[in-house]
PDB file of C-alpha atoms in Angstrom:
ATOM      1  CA  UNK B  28     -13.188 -35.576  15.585  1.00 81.00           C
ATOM      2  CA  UNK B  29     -11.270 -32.306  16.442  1.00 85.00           C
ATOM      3  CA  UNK B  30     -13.387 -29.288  15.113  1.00 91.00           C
ATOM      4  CA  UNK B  31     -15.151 -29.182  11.508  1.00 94.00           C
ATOM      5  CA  UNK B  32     -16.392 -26.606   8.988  1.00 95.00           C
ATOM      6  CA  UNK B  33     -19.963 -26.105   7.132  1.00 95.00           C
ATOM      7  CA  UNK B  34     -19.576 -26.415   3.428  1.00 96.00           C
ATOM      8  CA  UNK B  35     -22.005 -26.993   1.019  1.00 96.00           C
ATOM      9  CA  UNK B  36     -20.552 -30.376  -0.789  1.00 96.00           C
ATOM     10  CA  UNK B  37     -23.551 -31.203  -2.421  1.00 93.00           C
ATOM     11  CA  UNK B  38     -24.489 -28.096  -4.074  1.00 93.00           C
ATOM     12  CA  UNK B  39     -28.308 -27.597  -3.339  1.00 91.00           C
ATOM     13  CA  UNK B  40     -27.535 -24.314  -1.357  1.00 93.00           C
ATOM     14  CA  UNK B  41     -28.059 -25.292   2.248  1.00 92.00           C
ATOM     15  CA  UNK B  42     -24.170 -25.986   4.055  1.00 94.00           C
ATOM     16  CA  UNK B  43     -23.325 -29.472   5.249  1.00 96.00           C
ATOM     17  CA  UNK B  44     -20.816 -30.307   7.889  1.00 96.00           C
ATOM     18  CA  UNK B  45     -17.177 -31.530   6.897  1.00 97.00           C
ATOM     19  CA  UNK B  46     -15.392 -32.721  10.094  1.00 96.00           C
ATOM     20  CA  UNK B  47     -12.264 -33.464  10.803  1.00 94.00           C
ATOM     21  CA  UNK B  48     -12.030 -37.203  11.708  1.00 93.00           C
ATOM     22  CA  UNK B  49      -8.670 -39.033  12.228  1.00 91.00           C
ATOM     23  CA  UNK B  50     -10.613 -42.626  12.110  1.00 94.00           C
ATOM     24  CA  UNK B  51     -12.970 -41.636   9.809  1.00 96.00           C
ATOM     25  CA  UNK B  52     -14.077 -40.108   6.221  1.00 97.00           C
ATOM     26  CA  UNK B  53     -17.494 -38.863   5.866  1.00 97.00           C
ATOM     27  CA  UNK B  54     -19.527 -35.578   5.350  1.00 97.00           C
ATOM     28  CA  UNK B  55     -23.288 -34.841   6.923  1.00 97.00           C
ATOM     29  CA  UNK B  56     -26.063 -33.880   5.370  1.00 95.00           C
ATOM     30  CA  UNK B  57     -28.833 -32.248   7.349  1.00 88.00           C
ATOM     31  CA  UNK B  58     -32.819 -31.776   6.189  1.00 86.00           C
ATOM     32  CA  UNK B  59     -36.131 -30.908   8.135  1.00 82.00           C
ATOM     33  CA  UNK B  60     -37.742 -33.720   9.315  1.00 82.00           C
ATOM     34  CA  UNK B  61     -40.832 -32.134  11.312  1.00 84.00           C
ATOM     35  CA  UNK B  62     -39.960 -29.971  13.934  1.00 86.00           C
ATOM     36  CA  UNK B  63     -36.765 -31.266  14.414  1.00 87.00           C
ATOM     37  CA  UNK B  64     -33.380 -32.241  12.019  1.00 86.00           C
ATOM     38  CA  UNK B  65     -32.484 -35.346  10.163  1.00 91.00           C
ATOM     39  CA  UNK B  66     -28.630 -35.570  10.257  1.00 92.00           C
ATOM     40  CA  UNK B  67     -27.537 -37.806   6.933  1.00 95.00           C
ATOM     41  CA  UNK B  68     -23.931 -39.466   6.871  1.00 96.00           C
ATOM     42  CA  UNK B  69     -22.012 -39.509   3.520  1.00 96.00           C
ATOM     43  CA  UNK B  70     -19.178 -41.770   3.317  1.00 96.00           C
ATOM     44  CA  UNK B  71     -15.759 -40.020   1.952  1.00 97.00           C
ATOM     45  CA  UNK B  72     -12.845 -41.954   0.790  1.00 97.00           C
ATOM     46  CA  UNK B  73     -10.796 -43.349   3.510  1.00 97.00           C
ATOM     47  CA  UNK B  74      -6.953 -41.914   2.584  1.00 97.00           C
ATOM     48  CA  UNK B  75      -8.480 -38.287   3.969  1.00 97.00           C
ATOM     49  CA  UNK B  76      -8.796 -40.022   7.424  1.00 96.00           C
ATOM     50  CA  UNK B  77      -6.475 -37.937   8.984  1.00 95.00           C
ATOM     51  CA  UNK B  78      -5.019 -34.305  11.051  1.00 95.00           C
ATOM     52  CA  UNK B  79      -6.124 -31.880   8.306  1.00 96.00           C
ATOM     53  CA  UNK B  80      -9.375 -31.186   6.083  1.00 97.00           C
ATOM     54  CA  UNK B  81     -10.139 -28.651   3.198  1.00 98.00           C
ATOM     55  CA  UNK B  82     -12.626 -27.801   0.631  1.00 98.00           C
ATOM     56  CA  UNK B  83     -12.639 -26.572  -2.856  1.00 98.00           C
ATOM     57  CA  UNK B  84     -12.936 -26.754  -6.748  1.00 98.00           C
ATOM     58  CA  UNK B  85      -9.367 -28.576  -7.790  1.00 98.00           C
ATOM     59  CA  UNK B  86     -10.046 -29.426 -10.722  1.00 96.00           C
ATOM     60  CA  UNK B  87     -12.528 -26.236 -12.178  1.00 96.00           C
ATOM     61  CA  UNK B  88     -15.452 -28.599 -12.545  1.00 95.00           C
ATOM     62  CA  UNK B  89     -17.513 -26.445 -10.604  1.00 95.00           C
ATOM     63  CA  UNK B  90     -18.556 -28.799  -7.450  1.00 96.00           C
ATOM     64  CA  UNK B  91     -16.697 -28.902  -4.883  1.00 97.00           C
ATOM     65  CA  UNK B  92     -13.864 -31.418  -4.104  1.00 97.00           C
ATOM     66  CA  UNK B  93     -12.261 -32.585  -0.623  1.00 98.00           C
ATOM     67  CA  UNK B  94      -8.420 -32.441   0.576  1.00 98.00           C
ATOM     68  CA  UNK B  95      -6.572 -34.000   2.714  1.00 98.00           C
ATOM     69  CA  UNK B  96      -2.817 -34.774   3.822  1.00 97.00           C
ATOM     70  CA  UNK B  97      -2.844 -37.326   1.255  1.00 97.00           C
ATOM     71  CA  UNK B  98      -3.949 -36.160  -1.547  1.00 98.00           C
ATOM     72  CA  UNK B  99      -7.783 -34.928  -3.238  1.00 98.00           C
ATOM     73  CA  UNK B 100     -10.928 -36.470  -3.497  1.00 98.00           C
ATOM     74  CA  UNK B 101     -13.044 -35.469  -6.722  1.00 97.00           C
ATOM     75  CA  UNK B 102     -16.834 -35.194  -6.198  1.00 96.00           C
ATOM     76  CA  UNK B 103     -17.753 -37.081 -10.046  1.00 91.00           C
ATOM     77  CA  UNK B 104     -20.827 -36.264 -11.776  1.00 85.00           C
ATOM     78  CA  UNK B 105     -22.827 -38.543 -10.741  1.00 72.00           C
ATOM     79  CA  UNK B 106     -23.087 -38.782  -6.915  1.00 77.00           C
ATOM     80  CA  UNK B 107     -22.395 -36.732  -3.749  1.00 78.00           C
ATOM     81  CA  UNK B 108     -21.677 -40.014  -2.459  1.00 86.00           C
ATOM     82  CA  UNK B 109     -19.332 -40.815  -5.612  1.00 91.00           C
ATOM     83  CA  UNK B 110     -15.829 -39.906  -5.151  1.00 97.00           C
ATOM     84  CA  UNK B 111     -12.583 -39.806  -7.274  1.00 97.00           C
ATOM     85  CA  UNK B 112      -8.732 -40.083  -5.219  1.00 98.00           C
ATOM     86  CA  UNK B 113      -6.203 -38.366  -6.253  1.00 98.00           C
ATOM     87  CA  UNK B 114      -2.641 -39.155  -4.503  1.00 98.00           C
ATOM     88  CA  UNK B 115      -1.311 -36.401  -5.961  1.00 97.00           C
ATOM     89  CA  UNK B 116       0.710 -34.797  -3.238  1.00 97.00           C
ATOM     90  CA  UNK B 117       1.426 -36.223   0.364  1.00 97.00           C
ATOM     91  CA  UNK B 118       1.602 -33.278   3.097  1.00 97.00           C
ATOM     92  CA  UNK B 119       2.624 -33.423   6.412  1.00 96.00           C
ATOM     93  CA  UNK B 120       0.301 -35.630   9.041  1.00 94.00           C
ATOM     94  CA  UNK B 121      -0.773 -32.855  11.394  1.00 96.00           C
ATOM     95  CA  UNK B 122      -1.927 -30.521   8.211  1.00 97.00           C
ATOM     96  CA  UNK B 123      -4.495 -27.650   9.518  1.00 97.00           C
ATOM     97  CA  UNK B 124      -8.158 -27.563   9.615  1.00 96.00           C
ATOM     98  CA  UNK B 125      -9.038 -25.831   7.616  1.00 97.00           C
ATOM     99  CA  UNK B 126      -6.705 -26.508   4.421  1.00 98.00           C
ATOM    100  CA  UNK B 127      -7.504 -23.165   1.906  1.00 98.00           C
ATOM    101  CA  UNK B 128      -8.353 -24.068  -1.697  1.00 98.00           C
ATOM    102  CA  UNK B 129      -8.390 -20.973  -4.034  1.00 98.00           C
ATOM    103  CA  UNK B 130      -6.666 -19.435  -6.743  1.00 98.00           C
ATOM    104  CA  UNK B 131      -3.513 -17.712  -5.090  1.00 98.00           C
ATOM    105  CA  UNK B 132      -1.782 -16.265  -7.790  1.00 96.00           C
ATOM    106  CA  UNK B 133      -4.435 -15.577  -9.794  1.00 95.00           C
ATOM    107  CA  UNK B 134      -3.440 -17.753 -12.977  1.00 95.00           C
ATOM    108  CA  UNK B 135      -7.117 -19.580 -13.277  1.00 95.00           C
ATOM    109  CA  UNK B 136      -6.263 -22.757 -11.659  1.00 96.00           C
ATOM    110  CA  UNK B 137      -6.474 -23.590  -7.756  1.00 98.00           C
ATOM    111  CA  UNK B 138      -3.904 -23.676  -5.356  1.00 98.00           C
ATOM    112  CA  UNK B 139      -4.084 -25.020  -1.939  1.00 98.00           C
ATOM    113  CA  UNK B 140      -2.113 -22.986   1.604  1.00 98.00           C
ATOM    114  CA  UNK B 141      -1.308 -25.516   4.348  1.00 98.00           C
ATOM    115  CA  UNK B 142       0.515 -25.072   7.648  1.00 98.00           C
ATOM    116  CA  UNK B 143       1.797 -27.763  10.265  1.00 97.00           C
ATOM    117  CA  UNK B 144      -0.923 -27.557  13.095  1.00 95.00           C
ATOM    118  CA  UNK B 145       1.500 -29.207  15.958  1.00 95.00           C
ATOM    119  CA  UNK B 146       5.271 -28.252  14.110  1.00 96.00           C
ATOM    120  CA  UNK B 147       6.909 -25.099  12.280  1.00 96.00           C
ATOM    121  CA  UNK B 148       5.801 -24.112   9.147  1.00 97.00           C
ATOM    122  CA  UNK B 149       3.039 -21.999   6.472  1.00 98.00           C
ATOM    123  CA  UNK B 150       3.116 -23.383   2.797  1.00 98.00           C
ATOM    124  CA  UNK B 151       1.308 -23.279  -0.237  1.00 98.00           C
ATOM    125  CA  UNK B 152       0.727 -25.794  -3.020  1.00 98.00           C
ATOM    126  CA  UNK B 153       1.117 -24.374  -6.271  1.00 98.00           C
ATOM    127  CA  UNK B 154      -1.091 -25.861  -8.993  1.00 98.00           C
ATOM    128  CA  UNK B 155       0.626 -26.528 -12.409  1.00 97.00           C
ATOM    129  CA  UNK B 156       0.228 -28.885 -15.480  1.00 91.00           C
ATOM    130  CA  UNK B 157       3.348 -30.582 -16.754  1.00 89.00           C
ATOM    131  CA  UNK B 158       3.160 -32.447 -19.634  1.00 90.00           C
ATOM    132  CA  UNK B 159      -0.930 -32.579 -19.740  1.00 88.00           C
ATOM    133  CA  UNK B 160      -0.540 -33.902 -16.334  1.00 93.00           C
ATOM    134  CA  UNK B 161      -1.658 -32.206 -12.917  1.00 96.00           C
ATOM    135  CA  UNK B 162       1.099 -31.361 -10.480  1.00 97.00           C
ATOM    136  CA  UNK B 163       2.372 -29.731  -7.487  1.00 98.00           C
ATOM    137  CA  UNK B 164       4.884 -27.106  -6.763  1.00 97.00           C
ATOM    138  CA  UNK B 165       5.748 -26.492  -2.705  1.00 97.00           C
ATOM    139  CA  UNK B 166       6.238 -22.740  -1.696  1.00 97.00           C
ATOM    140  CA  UNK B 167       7.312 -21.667   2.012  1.00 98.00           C
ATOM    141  CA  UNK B 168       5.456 -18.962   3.290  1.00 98.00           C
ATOM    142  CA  UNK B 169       6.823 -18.412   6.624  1.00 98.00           C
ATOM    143  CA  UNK B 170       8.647 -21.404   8.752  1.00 97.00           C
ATOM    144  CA  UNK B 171       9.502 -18.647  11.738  1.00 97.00           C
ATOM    145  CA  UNK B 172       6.857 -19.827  14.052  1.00 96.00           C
ATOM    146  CA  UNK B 173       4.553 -22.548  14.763  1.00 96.00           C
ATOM    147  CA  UNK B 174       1.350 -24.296  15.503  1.00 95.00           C
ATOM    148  CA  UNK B 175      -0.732 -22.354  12.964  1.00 96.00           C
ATOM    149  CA  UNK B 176      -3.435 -24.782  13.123  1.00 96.00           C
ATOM    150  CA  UNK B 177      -6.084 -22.816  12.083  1.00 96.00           C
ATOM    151  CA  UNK B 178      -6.431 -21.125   8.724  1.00 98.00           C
ATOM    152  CA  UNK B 179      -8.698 -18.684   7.839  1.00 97.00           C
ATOM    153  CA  UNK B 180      -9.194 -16.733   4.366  1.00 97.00           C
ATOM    154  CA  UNK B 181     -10.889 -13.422   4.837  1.00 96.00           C
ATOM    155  CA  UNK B 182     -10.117  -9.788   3.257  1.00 95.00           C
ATOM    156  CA  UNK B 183      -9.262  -8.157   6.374  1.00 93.00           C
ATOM    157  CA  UNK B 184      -7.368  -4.839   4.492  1.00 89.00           C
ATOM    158  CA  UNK B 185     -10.838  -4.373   2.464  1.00 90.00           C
ATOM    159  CA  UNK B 186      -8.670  -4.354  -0.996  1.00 91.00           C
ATOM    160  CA  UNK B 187     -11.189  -6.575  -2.072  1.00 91.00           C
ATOM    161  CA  UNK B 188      -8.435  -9.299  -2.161  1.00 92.00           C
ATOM    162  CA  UNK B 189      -8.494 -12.121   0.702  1.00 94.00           C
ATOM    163  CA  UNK B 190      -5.279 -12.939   2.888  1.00 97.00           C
ATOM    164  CA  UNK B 191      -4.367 -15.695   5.057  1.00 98.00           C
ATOM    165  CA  UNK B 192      -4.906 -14.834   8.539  1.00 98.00           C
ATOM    166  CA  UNK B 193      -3.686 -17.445  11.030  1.00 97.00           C
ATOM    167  CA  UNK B 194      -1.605 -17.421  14.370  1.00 96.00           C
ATOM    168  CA  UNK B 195      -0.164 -20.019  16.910  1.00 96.00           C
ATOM    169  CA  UNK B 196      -2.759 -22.249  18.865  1.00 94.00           C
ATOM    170  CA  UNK B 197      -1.868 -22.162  22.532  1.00 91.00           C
ATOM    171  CA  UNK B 198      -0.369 -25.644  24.212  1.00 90.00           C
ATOM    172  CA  UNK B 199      -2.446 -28.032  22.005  1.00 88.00           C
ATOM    173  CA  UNK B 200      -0.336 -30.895  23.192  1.00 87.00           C
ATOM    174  CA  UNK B 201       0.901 -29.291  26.657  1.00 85.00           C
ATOM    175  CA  UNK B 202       4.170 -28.298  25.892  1.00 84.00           C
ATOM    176  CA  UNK B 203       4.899 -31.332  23.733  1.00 88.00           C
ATOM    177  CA  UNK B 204       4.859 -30.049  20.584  1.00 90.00           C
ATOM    178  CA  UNK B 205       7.930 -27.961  18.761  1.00 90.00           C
ATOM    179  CA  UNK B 206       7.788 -24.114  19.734  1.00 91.00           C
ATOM    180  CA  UNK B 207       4.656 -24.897  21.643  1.00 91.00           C
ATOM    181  CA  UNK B 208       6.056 -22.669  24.581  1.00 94.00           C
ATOM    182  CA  UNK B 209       7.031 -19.723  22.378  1.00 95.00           C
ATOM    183  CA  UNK B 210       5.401 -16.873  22.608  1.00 95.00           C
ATOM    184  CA  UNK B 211       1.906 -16.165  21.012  1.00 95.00           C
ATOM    185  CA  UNK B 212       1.671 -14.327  17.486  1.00 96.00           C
ATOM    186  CA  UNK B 213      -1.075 -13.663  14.947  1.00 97.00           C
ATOM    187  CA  UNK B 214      -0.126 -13.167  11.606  1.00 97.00           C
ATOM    188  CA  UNK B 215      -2.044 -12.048   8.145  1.00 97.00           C
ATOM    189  CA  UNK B 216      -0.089 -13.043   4.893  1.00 98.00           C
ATOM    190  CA  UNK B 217      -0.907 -11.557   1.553  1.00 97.00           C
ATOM    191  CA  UNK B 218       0.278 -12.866  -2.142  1.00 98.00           C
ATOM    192  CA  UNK B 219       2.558 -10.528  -3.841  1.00 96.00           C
ATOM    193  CA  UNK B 220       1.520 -11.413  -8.083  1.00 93.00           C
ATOM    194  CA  UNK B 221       4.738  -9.823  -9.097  1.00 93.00           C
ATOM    195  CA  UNK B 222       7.137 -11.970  -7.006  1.00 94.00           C
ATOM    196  CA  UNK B 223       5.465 -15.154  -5.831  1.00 93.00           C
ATOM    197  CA  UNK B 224       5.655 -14.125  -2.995  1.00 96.00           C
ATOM    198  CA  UNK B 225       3.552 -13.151   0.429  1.00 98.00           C
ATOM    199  CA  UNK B 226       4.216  -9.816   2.298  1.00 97.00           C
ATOM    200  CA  UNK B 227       3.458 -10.260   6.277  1.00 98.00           C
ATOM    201  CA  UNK B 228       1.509  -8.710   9.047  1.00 97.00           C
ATOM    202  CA  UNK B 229       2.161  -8.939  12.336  1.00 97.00           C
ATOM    203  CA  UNK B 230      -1.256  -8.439  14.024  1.00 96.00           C
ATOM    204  CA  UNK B 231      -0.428  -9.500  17.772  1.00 95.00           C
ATOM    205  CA  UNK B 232       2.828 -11.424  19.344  1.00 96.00           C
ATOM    206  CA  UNK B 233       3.769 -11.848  22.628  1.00 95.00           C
ATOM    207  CA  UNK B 234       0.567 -10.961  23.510  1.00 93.00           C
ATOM    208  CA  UNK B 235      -2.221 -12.745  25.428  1.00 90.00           C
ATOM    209  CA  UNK B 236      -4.286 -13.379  21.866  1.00 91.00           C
ATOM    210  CA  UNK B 237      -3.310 -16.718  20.024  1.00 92.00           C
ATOM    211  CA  UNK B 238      -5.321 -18.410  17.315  1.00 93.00           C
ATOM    212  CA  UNK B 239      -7.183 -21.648  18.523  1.00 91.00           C
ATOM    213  CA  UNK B 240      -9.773 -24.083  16.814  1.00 92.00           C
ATOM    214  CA  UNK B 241     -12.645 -21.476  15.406  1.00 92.00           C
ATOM    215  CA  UNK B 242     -11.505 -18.265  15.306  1.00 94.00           C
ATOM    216  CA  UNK B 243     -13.830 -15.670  14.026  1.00 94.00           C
ATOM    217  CA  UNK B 244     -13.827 -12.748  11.288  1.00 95.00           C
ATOM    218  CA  UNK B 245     -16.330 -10.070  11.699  1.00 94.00           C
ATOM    219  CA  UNK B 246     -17.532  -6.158  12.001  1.00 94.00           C
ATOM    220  CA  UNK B 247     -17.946  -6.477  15.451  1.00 94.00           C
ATOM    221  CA  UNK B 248     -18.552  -2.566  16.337  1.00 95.00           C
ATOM    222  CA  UNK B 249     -20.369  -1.904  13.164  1.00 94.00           C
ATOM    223  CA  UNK B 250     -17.055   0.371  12.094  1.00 94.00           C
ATOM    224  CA  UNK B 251     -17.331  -0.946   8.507  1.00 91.00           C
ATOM    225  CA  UNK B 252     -13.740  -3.214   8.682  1.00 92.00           C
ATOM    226  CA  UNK B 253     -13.024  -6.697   9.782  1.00 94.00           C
ATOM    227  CA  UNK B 254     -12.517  -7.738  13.442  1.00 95.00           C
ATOM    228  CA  UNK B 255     -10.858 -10.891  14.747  1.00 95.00           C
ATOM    229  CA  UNK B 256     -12.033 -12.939  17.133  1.00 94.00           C
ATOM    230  CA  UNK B 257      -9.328 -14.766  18.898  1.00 90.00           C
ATOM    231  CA  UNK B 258     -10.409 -17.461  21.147  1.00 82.00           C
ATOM    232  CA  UNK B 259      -7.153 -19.180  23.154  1.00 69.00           C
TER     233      UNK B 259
END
């Protein structure tokens, strides 16, 4: 497991823990169990073994599904532990954690924003039906830097509209990935509605700041806006 996020998959209110496992598929569960924790495993299909992990409503059910690199899993009606694939799209295999699932353009449907975590390259996945059927439209957001391996979806202008925030992890592989020696940048991206397509914001480059596993959003000096926690 590299790093995970708390969602709640099940829908009772209380978050849950979604790793990131590249041998394994599962969720956790956690309830009180005296003074202590009870930690509950829930197996997820096995095709989102994997570099790369997201969460969202794909298909406007209203519970929440699972992505991957290799497609979507659908939570069904029935079961939390019941789950639908969907090989509907095959990404890249070092695909960021986390994935974003929302509406980008604003057209009702979800889209998913990817990146390459340990290459070049910020993308989204436009959702569209063809022919009653479900598909996928690839848009490049920005292939002018790399390692964005973390993704993070806050409204950091205070529009009341989120943007993708996200900026180059620092020697992940020791030099071994592509552009890993570049220099440092962090980035916010928002969606321009009229043209498809997403206006950029250089926050830091060249700087010591880069954008690692768990980077942080918050009004750290009570000013009333949105600082960034950058940890290297």
């Amino acid at each position: 497991m590299e790093t995970a996020r708390l969602v709640d998959i099940n829908g009772d209110g209380r978050v849950d823990l979604l790793p990131n496992g590249v041998d394994f598929a599962a969720w956790w569960e956690f309830r009180a169990k005296g003074d202590g924790v009870q930690w509950i495993r829930h197996e997820l299909p096995q095709e989102l073994m994997g570099h790369g992990v997201g969460s969202g409503d794909i298909n406007g059910d209203g519970r929440v599904d699972v992505v991957g690199a290799k497609g979507w899993a659908e939570q069904s009606k029935a079961s939390s532990d019941d789950w639908i694939w969907h090989p509907e799209f095959r990404l890249h295999r070092d695909a960021p954690i986390p994935m974003l699932v929302y509406d980008v353009d604003g057209d009702s449907d979800t889209d998913i924003v990817w990146s390459r975590g340990h290459n070049t390259g910020l993308f989204w996945l436009e959702q569209l039906q063809t022919d009653g059927q479900r598909t996928w439209l690839m848009h490049v957001i920005d292939a002018s830097w790399s390692q964005p391996h973390t993704l993070m979806l806050v409204d950091i202008t205070g529009d009341g509209r989120h943007e993708v925030v996200t900026g180059k992890r620092y020697l992940a592989h020791e030099g071994r990935d592509s552009g890993e020696w570049d220099p440092l940048i962090v980035c916010v991206y928002q969606f321009q509605g009229d043209s498809k397509t997403w206006k950029r914001a250089v926050l830091s480059s060249g700087g010591r700041a880069s954008w690692d596993l768990d980077p942080k959003a918050v009004d750290l000096d009570g000013d009333g806006d949105i600082d960034l926690v950058c940890p290297g």
